[in-house]
mmCIF file of C-alpha atoms and ligand atoms in Angstrom:
data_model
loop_
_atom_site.group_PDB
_atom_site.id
_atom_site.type_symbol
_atom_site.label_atom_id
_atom_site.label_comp_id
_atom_site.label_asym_id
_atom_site.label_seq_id
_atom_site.Cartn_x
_atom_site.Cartn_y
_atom_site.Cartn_z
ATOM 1 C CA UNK A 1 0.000 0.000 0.000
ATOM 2 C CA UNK A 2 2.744 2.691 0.834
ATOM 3 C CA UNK A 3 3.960 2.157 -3.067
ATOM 4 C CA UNK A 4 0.334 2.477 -4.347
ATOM 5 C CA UNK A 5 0.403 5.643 -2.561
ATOM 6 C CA UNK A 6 3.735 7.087 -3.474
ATOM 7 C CA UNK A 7 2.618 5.895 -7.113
ATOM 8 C CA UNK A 8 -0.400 7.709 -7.092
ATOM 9 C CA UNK A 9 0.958 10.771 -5.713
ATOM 10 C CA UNK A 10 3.748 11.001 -8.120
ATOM 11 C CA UNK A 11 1.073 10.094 -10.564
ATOM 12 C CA UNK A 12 -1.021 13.185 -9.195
ATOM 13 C CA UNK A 13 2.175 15.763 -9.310
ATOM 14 C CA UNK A 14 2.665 14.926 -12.594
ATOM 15 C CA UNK A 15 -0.621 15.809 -13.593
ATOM 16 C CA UNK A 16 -0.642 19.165 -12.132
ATOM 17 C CA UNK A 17 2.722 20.176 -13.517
ATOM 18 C CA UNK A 18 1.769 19.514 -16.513
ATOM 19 C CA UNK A 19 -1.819 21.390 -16.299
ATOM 20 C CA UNK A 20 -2.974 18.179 -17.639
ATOM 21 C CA UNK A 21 -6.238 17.378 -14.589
ATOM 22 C CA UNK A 22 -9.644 17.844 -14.017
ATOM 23 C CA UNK A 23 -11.147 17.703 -10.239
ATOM 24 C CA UNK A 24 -12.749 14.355 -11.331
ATOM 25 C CA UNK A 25 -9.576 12.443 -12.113
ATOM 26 C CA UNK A 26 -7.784 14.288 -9.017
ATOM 27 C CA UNK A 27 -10.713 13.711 -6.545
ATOM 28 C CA UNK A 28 -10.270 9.913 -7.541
ATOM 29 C CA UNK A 29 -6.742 9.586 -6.972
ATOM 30 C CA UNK A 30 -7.163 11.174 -3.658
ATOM 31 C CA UNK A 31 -9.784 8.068 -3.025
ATOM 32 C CA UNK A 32 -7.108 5.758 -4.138
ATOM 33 C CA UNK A 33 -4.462 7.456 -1.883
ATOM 34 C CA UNK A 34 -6.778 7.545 1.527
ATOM 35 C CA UNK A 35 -8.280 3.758 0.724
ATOM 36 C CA UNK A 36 -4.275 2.597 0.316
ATOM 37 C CA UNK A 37 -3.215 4.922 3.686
ATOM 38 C CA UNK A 38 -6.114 2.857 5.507
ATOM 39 C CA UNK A 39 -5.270 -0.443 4.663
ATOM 40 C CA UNK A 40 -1.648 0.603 5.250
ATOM 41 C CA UNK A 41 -2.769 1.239 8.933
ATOM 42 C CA UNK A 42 -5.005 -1.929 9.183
ATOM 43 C CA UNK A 43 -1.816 -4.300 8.390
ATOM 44 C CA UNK A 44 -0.053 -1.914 10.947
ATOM 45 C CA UNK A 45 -2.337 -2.123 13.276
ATOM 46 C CA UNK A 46 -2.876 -6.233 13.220
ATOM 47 C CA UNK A 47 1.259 -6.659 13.269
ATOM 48 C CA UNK A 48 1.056 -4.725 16.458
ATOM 49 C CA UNK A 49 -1.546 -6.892 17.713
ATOM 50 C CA UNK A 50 1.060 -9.494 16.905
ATOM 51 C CA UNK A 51 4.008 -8.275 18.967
ATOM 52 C CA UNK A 52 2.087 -7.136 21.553
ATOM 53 C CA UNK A 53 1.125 -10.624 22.582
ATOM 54 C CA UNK A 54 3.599 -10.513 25.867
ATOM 55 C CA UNK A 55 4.871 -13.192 27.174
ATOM 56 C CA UNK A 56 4.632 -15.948 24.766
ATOM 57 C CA UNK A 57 2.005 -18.248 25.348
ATOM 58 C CA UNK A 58 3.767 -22.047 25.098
ATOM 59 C CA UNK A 59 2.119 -25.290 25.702
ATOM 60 C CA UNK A 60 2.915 -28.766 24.625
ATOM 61 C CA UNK A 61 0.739 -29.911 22.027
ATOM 62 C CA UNK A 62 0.693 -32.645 18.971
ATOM 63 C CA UNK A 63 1.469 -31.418 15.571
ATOM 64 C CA UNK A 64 -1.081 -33.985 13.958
ATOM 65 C CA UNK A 65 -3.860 -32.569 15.806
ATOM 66 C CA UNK A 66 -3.152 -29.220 15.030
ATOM 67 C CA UNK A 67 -3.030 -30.290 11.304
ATOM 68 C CA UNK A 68 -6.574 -32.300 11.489
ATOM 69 C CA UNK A 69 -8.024 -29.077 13.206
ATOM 70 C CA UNK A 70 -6.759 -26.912 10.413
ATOM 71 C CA UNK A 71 -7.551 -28.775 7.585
ATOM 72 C CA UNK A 72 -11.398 -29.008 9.631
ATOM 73 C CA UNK A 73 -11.357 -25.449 9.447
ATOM 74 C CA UNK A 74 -11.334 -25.024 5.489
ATOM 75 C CA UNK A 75 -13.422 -28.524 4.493
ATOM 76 C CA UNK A 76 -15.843 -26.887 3.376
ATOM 77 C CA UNK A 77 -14.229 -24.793 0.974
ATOM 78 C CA UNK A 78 -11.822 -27.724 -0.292
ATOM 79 C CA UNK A 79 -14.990 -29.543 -1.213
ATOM 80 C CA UNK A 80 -16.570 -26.255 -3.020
ATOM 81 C CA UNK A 81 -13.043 -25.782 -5.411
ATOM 82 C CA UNK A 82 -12.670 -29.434 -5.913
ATOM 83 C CA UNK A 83 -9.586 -30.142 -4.036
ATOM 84 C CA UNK A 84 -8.413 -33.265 -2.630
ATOM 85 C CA UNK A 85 -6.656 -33.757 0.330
ATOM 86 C CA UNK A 86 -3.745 -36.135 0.981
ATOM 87 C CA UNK A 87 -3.139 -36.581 4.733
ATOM 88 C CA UNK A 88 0.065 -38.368 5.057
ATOM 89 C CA UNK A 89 0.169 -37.854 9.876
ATOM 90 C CA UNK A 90 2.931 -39.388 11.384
ATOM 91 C CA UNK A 91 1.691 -42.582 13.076
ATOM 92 C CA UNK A 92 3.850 -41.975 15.862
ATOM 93 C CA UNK A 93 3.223 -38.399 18.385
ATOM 94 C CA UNK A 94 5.084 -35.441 17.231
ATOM 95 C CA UNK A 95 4.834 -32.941 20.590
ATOM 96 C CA UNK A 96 5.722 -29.298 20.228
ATOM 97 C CA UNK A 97 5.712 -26.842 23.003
ATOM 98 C CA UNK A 98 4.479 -23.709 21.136
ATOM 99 C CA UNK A 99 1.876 -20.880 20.542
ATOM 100 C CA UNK A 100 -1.280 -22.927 19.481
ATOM 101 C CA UNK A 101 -2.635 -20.568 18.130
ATOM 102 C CA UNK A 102 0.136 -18.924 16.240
ATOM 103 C CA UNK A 103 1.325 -21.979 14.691
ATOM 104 C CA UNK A 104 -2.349 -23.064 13.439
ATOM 105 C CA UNK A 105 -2.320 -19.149 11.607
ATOM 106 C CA UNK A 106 0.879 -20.244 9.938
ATOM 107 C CA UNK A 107 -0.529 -23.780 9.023
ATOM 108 C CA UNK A 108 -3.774 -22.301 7.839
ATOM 109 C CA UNK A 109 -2.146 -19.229 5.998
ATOM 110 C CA UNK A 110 -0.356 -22.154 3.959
ATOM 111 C CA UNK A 111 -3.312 -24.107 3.133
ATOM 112 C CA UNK A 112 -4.857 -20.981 2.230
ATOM 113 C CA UNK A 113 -2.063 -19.846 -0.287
ATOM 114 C CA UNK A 114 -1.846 -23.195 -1.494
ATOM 115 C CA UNK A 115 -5.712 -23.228 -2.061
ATOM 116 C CA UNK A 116 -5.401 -20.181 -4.024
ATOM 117 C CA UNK A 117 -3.053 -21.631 -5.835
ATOM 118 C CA UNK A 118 -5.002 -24.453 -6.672
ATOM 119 C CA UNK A 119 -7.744 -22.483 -8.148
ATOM 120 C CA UNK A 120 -5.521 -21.165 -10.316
ATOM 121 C CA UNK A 121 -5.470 -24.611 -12.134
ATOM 122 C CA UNK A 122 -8.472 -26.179 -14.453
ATOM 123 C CA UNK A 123 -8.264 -29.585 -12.933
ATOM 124 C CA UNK A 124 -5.795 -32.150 -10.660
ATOM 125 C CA UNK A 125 -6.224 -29.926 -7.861
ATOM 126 C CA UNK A 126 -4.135 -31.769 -4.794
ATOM 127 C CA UNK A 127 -3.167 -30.782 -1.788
ATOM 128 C CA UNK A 128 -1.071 -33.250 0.153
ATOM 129 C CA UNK A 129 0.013 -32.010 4.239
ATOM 130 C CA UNK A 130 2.732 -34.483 5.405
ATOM 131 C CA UNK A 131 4.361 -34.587 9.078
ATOM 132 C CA UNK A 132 7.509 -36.651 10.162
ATOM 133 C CA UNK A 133 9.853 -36.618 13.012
ATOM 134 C CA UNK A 134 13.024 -34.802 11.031
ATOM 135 C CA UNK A 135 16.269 -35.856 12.509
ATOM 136 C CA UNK A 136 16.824 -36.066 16.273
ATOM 137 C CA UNK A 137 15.053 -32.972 17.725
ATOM 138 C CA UNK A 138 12.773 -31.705 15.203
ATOM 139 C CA UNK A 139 9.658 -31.910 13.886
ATOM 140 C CA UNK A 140 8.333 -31.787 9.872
ATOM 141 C CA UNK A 141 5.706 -30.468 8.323
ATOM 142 C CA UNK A 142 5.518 -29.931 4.506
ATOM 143 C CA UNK A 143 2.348 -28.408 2.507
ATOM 144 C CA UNK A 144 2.634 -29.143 -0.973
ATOM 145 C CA UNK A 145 -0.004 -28.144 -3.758
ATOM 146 C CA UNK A 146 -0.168 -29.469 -7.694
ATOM 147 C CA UNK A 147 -0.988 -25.510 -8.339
ATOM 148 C CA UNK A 148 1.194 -23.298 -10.946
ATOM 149 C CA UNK A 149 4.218 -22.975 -8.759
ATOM 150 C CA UNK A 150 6.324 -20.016 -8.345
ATOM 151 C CA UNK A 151 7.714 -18.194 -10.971
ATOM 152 C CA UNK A 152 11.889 -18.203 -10.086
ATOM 153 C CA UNK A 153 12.062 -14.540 -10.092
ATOM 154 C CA UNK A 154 9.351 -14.205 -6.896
ATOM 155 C CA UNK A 155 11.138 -17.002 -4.811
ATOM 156 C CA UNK A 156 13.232 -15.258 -3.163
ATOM 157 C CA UNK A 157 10.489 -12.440 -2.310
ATOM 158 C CA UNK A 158 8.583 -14.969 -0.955
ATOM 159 C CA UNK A 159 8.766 -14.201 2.629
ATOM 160 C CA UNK A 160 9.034 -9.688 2.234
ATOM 161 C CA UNK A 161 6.718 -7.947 3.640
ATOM 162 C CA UNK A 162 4.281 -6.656 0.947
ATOM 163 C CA UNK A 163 4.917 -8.966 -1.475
ATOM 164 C CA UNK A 164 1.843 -10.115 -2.951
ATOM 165 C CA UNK A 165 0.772 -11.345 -6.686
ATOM 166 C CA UNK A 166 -2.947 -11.376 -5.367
ATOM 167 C CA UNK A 167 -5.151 -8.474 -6.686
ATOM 168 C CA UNK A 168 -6.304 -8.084 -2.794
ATOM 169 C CA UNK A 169 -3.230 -9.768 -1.405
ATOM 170 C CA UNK A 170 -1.658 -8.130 1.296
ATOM 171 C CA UNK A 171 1.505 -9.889 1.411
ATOM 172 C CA UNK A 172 2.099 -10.593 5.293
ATOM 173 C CA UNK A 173 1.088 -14.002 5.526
ATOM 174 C CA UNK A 174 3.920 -15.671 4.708
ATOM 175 C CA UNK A 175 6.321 -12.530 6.365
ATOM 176 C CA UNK A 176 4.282 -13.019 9.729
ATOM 177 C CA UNK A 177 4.725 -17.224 9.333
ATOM 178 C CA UNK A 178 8.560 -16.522 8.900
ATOM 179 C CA UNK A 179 8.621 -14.330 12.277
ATOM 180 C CA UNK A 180 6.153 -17.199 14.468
ATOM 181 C CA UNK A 181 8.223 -19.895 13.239
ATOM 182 C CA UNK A 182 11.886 -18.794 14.070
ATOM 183 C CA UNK A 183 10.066 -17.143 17.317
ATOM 184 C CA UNK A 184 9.647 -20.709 18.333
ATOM 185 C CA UNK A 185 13.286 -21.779 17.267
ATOM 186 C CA UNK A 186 11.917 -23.232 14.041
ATOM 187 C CA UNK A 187 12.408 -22.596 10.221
ATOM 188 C CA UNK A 188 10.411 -22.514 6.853
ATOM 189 C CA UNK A 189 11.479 -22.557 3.294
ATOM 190 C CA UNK A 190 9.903 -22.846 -0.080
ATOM 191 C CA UNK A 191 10.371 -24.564 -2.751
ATOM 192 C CA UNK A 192 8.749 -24.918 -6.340
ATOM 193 C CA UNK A 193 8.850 -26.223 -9.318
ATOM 194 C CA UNK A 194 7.333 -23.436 -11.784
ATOM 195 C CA UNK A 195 4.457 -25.457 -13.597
ATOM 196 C CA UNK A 196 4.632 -27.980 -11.156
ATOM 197 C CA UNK A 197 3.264 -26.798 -7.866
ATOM 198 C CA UNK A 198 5.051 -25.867 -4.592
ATOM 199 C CA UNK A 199 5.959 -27.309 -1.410
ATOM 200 C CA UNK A 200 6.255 -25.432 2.007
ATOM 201 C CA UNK A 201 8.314 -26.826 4.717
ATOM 202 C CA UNK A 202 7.864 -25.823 8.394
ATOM 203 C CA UNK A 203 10.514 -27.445 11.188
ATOM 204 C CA UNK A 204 9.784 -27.168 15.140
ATOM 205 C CA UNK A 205 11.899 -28.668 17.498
ATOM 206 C CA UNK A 206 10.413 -31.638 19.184
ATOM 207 C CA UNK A 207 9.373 -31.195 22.598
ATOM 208 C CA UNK A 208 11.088 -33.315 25.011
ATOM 209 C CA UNK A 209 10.048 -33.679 28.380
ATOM 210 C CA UNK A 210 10.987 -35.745 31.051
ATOM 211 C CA UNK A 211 8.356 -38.478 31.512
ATOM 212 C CA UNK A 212 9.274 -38.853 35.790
ATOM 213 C CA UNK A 213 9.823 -35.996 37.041
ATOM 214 C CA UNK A 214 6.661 -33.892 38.331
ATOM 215 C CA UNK A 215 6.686 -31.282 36.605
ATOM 216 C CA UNK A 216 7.944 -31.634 33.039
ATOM 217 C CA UNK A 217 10.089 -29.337 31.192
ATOM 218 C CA UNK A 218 10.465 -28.821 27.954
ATOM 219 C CA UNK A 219 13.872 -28.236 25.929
ATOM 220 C CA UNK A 220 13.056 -26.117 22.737
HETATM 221 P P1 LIG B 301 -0.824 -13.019 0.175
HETATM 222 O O1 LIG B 301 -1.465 -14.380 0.283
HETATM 223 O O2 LIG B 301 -1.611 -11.924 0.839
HETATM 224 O O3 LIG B 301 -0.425 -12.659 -1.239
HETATM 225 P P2 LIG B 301 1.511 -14.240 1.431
HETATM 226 O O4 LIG B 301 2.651 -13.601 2.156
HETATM 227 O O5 LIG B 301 0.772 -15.325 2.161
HETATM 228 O O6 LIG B 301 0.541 -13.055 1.029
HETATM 229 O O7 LIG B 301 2.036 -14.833 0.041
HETATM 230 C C1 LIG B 301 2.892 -14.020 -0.764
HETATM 231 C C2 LIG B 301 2.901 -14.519 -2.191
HETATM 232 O O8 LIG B 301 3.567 -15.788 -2.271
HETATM 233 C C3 LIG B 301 1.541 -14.776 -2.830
HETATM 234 O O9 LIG B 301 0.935 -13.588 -3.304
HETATM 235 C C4 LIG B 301 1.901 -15.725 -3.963
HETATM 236 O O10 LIG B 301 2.424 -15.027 -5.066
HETATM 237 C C5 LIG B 301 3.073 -16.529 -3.369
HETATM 238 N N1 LIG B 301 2.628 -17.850 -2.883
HETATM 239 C C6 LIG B 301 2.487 -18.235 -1.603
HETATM 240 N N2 LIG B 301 2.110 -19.515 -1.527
HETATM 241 C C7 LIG B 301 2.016 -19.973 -2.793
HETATM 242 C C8 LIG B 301 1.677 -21.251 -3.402
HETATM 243 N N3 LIG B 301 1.357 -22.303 -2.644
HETATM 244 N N4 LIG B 301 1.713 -21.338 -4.758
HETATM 245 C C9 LIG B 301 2.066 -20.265 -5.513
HETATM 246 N N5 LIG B 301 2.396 -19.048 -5.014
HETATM 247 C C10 LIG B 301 2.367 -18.897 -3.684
#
């Protein structure tokens, strides 16, 4: 929004120094440039929501579960666009001490983008969620969607704030995911194949707590 408005107003100043407006075209632009100053505020506004959240809320919970609610939470819509689901949950328990609710916005921000994706494409729309224990101390989640992919020249955009190729995208989702995930000692990367669809990867380290003593505590 802050380019749309610098764009405008340049746009705008133009205009006048060229005598070349009318107080229709102007009054418009001035629309455009208080709409774009609002929304600018609104994202402001929710990010400080964000931050504000003091101290971080942690609990242990299972990373299936958390997957099963989110995918419960956009059914609905899968069904309506035609997309089919591939659950592929760890059979054993993955625990992760973290913000629930925080890490279900990042998992449903990516089934989201990955949904949009998939609209994007006449027909084989799949979206497969897969979770594994990764290595000694971490857990994996990847999102993967058979949707256009990612053009090479906006991968490594990806996770800016702002950067959006959505007519009414506002570009935070996957900024905001970044900052949640390494907030809880994690990490996520992207990776597509353009054409092909596009897989998200999210690591947490695996809570580990010790099963005799009273009160257990958890090593993140
Ligand atoms: P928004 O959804 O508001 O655009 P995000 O930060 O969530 O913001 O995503 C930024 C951009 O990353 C999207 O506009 C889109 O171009 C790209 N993107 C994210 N996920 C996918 C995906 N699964 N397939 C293709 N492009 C994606």
């Amino acid at each position: 929004p802050l380019s749309a408005i610098v764009n405008f107003a340049r746009g705008a100043m133009r205009r006048v120094r060229s005598d070349n407006f009318d107080n229709q075209t102007m009054l418009e632009v001035l629309e455009q440039i208080s709409l774009q100053a609002e929304r600018a505020g609104e994202i402001i506004r929710r990010l400080r929501n964000l931050v504000a959240r003091q101290p971080p809320v942690r609990s242990s919970v299972e990373i299936n579960d958390m997957v099963r609610e989110v995918c419960s939470f956009v059914e609905y819509d899968m069904r309506k666009l035609g997309i089919e689901i591939h659950l592929d949950l760890s059979p054993e328990a993955l625990p992760v001490r973290v913000d629930l609710v925080q890490i279900e916005q990042v998992l449903l921000n990516l089934v989201r983008n990955a949904m949009d994706a998939l609209e994007r494409v006449p027909e084989q729309r799949v979206l497969s969620i897969h979770t594994s224990a990764w290595g000694e101390d971490s857990v994996r989640v990847t999102i993967s969607d058979t949707g256009p992919g990612i053009p090479e020249s906006d991968m490594r955009h990806l996770f800016e704030p702002f950067f959006s190729t959505k007519a009414s995208g506002m570009g935070m989702g996957l900024a905001i995911s970044k900052t949640i995930i390494e907030d809880h000692g994690g990490h996520i990367a992207a990776e597509s194949i353009p054409g092909g669809g596009s897989q998200f990867t999210l690591l947490l380290p695996t809570y580990m707590y010790e099963t005799n003593s009273e009160q257990a505590s958890g090593v993140c």
